[in-house]
Short mmCIF file of C-alpha atoms in Angstrom, two decimals:
data_model
loop_
_atom_site.label_atom_id
_atom_site.label_comp_id
_atom_site.label_asym_id
_atom_site.label_seq_id
_atom_site.Cartn_x
_atom_site.Cartn_y
_atom_site.Cartn_z
CA UNK A 1 195.28 125.32 131.05
CA UNK A 2 191.77 126.77 130.74
CA UNK A 3 191.04 130.23 131.99
CA UNK A 4 187.71 131.21 133.56
CA UNK A 5 186.75 132.99 130.34
CA UNK A 6 187.04 129.74 128.33
CA UNK A 7 184.76 127.90 130.79
CA UNK A 8 181.60 129.28 129.20
CA UNK A 9 182.28 127.28 126.06
CA UNK A 10 182.24 124.04 128.09
CA UNK A 11 178.84 124.56 129.67
CA UNK A 12 176.60 121.52 129.92
CA UNK A 13 173.03 121.34 128.62
CA UNK A 14 170.33 122.03 131.18
CA UNK A 15 168.73 119.13 133.10
CA UNK A 16 165.51 119.13 131.01
CA UNK A 17 167.35 118.52 127.75
CA UNK A 18 169.65 115.86 129.20
CA UNK A 19 166.64 113.83 130.35
CA UNK A 20 165.52 113.29 126.74
CA UNK A 21 168.89 113.29 125.03
CA UNK A 22 172.15 113.19 127.00
CA UNK A 23 174.05 114.75 124.08
CA UNK A 24 171.65 117.68 123.80
CA UNK A 25 170.91 116.90 120.14
CA UNK A 26 167.60 117.63 118.46
CA UNK A 27 165.46 114.48 118.50
CA UNK A 28 164.70 112.90 115.11
CA UNK A 29 161.30 113.43 113.53
CA UNK A 30 158.66 110.80 114.24
CA UNK A 31 158.77 108.00 111.71
CA UNK A 32 155.22 107.26 110.52
CA UNK A 33 156.32 104.72 107.95
CA UNK A 34 155.06 101.14 108.02
CA UNK A 35 155.98 98.06 106.05
CA UNK A 36 153.58 96.67 103.46
CA UNK A 37 153.69 93.62 101.23
CA UNK A 38 153.15 94.62 97.59
CA UNK A 39 151.59 92.08 95.22
CA UNK A 40 149.75 91.94 91.88
CA UNK A 41 145.98 91.95 91.95
CA UNK A 42 144.50 90.68 88.67
CA UNK A 43 147.30 92.22 86.53
CA UNK A 44 145.44 95.53 86.80
CA UNK A 45 146.62 96.88 90.14
CA UNK A 46 149.26 96.57 92.77
CA UNK A 47 147.80 95.94 96.20
CA UNK A 48 149.32 96.32 99.65
CA UNK A 49 148.77 94.47 102.94
CA UNK A 50 150.24 95.62 106.27
CA UNK A 51 153.17 93.41 107.20
CA UNK A 52 152.02 93.35 110.83
CA UNK A 53 149.22 90.90 109.86
CA UNK A 54 151.38 88.65 107.66
CA UNK A 55 152.84 85.52 109.16
CA UNK A 56 154.48 84.03 106.09
CA UNK A 57 154.66 84.22 102.32
CA UNK A 58 155.14 80.86 100.67
CA UNK A 59 155.24 79.29 97.26
CA UNK A 60 152.29 76.95 96.86
CA UNK A 61 152.27 74.33 94.11
CA UNK A 62 148.75 73.91 92.70
CA UNK A 63 148.97 70.17 93.36
CA UNK A 64 149.20 70.89 97.12
CA UNK A 65 145.77 72.55 97.19
CA UNK A 66 143.07 70.10 98.25
CA UNK A 67 139.66 71.28 97.00
CA UNK A 68 136.80 71.18 99.50
CA UNK A 69 133.31 70.54 98.06
CA UNK A 70 130.36 72.87 98.65
CA UNK A 71 132.48 75.91 99.46
CA UNK A 72 132.12 79.40 98.02
CA UNK A 73 133.96 79.81 94.73
CA UNK A 74 136.52 82.17 96.25
CA UNK A 75 137.75 79.38 98.56
CA UNK A 76 140.30 77.35 96.61
CA UNK A 77 140.57 74.64 99.26
CA UNK A 78 142.95 73.71 102.03
CA UNK A 79 146.59 72.78 102.43
CA UNK A 80 148.85 71.59 105.20
CA UNK A 81 150.71 74.43 106.87
CA UNK A 82 152.92 74.02 109.95
CA UNK A 83 151.03 70.87 110.91
CA UNK A 84 147.65 72.61 110.65
CA UNK A 85 144.95 72.96 108.02
CA UNK A 86 145.13 76.29 106.23
CA UNK A 87 142.12 77.57 104.28
CA UNK A 88 143.18 79.06 100.94
CA UNK A 89 141.33 81.99 99.40
CA UNK A 90 141.61 83.24 95.83
CA UNK A 91 142.03 86.91 96.73
CA UNK A 92 141.37 88.05 93.15
CA UNK A 93 137.98 86.31 93.14
CA UNK A 94 137.09 87.48 96.67
CA UNK A 95 137.56 91.16 95.79
CA UNK A 96 135.65 90.90 92.49
CA UNK A 97 138.51 90.53 90.02
CA UNK A 98 139.06 87.71 87.54
CA UNK A 99 139.72 84.47 89.43
CA UNK A 100 143.25 83.07 89.35
CA UNK A 101 141.95 79.85 87.81
CA UNK A 102 140.20 81.72 84.99
CA UNK A 103 143.50 83.19 83.90
CA UNK A 104 145.28 81.29 81.14
CA UNK A 105 148.76 82.44 82.20
CA UNK A 106 148.52 80.91 85.70
CA UNK A 107 151.70 79.08 86.60
CA UNK A 108 151.89 75.75 88.39
CA UNK A 109 153.00 77.58 91.54
CA UNK A 110 151.19 80.44 93.22
CA UNK A 111 152.12 82.62 96.15
CA UNK A 112 150.17 82.29 99.37
CA UNK A 113 150.23 85.14 101.84
CA UNK A 114 149.40 83.73 105.27
CA UNK A 115 147.59 86.37 107.34
CA UNK A 116 146.21 86.35 110.86
CA UNK A 117 143.56 88.65 112.29
CA UNK A 118 141.66 88.15 115.57
CA UNK A 119 142.76 84.52 115.80
CA UNK A 120 141.73 83.62 112.24
CA UNK A 121 144.48 82.45 109.91
CA UNK A 122 143.97 82.39 106.13
CA UNK A 123 146.14 81.78 103.10
CA UNK A 124 145.50 84.48 100.50
CA UNK A 125 146.54 83.11 97.13
CA UNK A 126 147.79 85.91 94.88
CA UNK A 127 149.26 86.11 91.39
CA UNK A 128 152.67 87.42 92.28
CA UNK A 129 154.38 88.92 95.32
CA UNK A 130 156.44 91.92 94.24
CA UNK A 131 158.25 93.45 97.22
CA UNK A 132 158.04 94.98 100.66
CA UNK A 133 157.45 98.74 100.72
CA UNK A 134 158.12 101.19 103.52
CA UNK A 135 155.38 103.82 103.24
CA UNK A 136 154.29 106.80 105.30
CA UNK A 137 150.76 106.52 106.75
CA UNK A 138 150.21 110.22 106.20
CA UNK A 139 150.48 109.83 102.40
CA UNK A 140 147.59 107.36 102.01
CA UNK A 141 144.63 108.85 100.12
CA UNK A 142 141.19 107.87 101.38
CA UNK A 143 139.47 108.89 98.14
CA UNK A 144 137.56 105.84 96.84
CA UNK A 145 137.57 107.25 93.30
CA UNK A 146 141.24 106.23 93.07
CA UNK A 147 140.42 102.50 92.88
CA UNK A 148 137.65 100.40 91.28
CA UNK A 149 134.33 100.35 93.15
CA UNK A 150 134.46 96.53 93.42
CA UNK A 151 137.43 96.94 95.77
CA UNK A 152 135.66 99.44 98.03
CA UNK A 153 134.60 96.92 100.73
CA UNK A 154 138.22 95.78 101.08
CA UNK A 155 140.22 98.95 100.40
CA UNK A 156 141.44 101.27 103.14
CA UNK A 157 143.02 103.79 100.81
CA UNK A 158 145.42 104.33 97.97
CA UNK A 159 149.08 105.26 97.80
CA UNK A 160 149.96 107.34 94.77
CA UNK A 161 153.74 107.10 95.00
CA UNK A 162 154.40 104.26 94.50
CA UNK A 163 150.97 103.34 93.16
CA UNK A 164 149.12 100.74 95.23
CA UNK A 165 145.74 100.00 96.81
CA UNK A 166 145.91 99.41 100.56
CA UNK A 167 143.68 96.49 101.55
CA UNK A 168 142.22 95.76 104.99
CA UNK A 169 143.11 92.35 106.41
CA UNK A 170 140.12 92.67 108.74
CA UNK A 171 137.71 93.23 105.83
CA UNK A 172 139.19 90.24 103.97
CA UNK A 173 139.03 87.86 106.95
CA UNK A 174 135.49 88.99 107.82
CA UNK A 175 134.15 88.94 104.24
CA UNK A 176 130.64 87.50 104.08
CA UNK A 177 131.65 85.25 101.14
CA UNK A 178 134.03 83.36 103.44
CA UNK A 179 131.42 82.77 106.12
CA UNK A 180 128.55 81.64 103.89
CA UNK A 181 129.04 77.97 104.77
CA UNK A 182 128.31 76.01 107.94
CA UNK A 183 131.84 75.39 109.23
CA UNK A 184 134.00 78.27 110.50
CA UNK A 185 137.31 78.88 108.75
#
């Protein structure tokens, strides 16, 4: 049986602390990490896109790409995707790197990263998808000297550990090269 002296050890947390945590434990630190898709950009750099804008990553045989005449060179063509027409963009060429089709080592199958921003859906054809990273927003470096100047219009920042250039889906979708023709993508 408990005596009155032992009762102090059984005291309950005050009402303010039980409102946030019924066990009276210290709340965990805020998690600022986000998920990013890591892929190769022209064999020179790893690039990252926020997973929140990615709908799908798919293998795309070159034979399934239907070229469209009179389009900017960075637009590879179209393909059928979920019963719709999907415009395919050579991301390397768009950001000023060597085009995928100028590379001799290009395989018969590429990876297409399907992104959506403000109602526009595009297939970004990349060399190779590597992995999904969980990175802290507070560790991104905004210093543009950390990546090539040709990437500046598309880069948001740079992660040093692990090394990767963070690209803006908005800047890619709104790139002037993609809207230089008469029909909207």
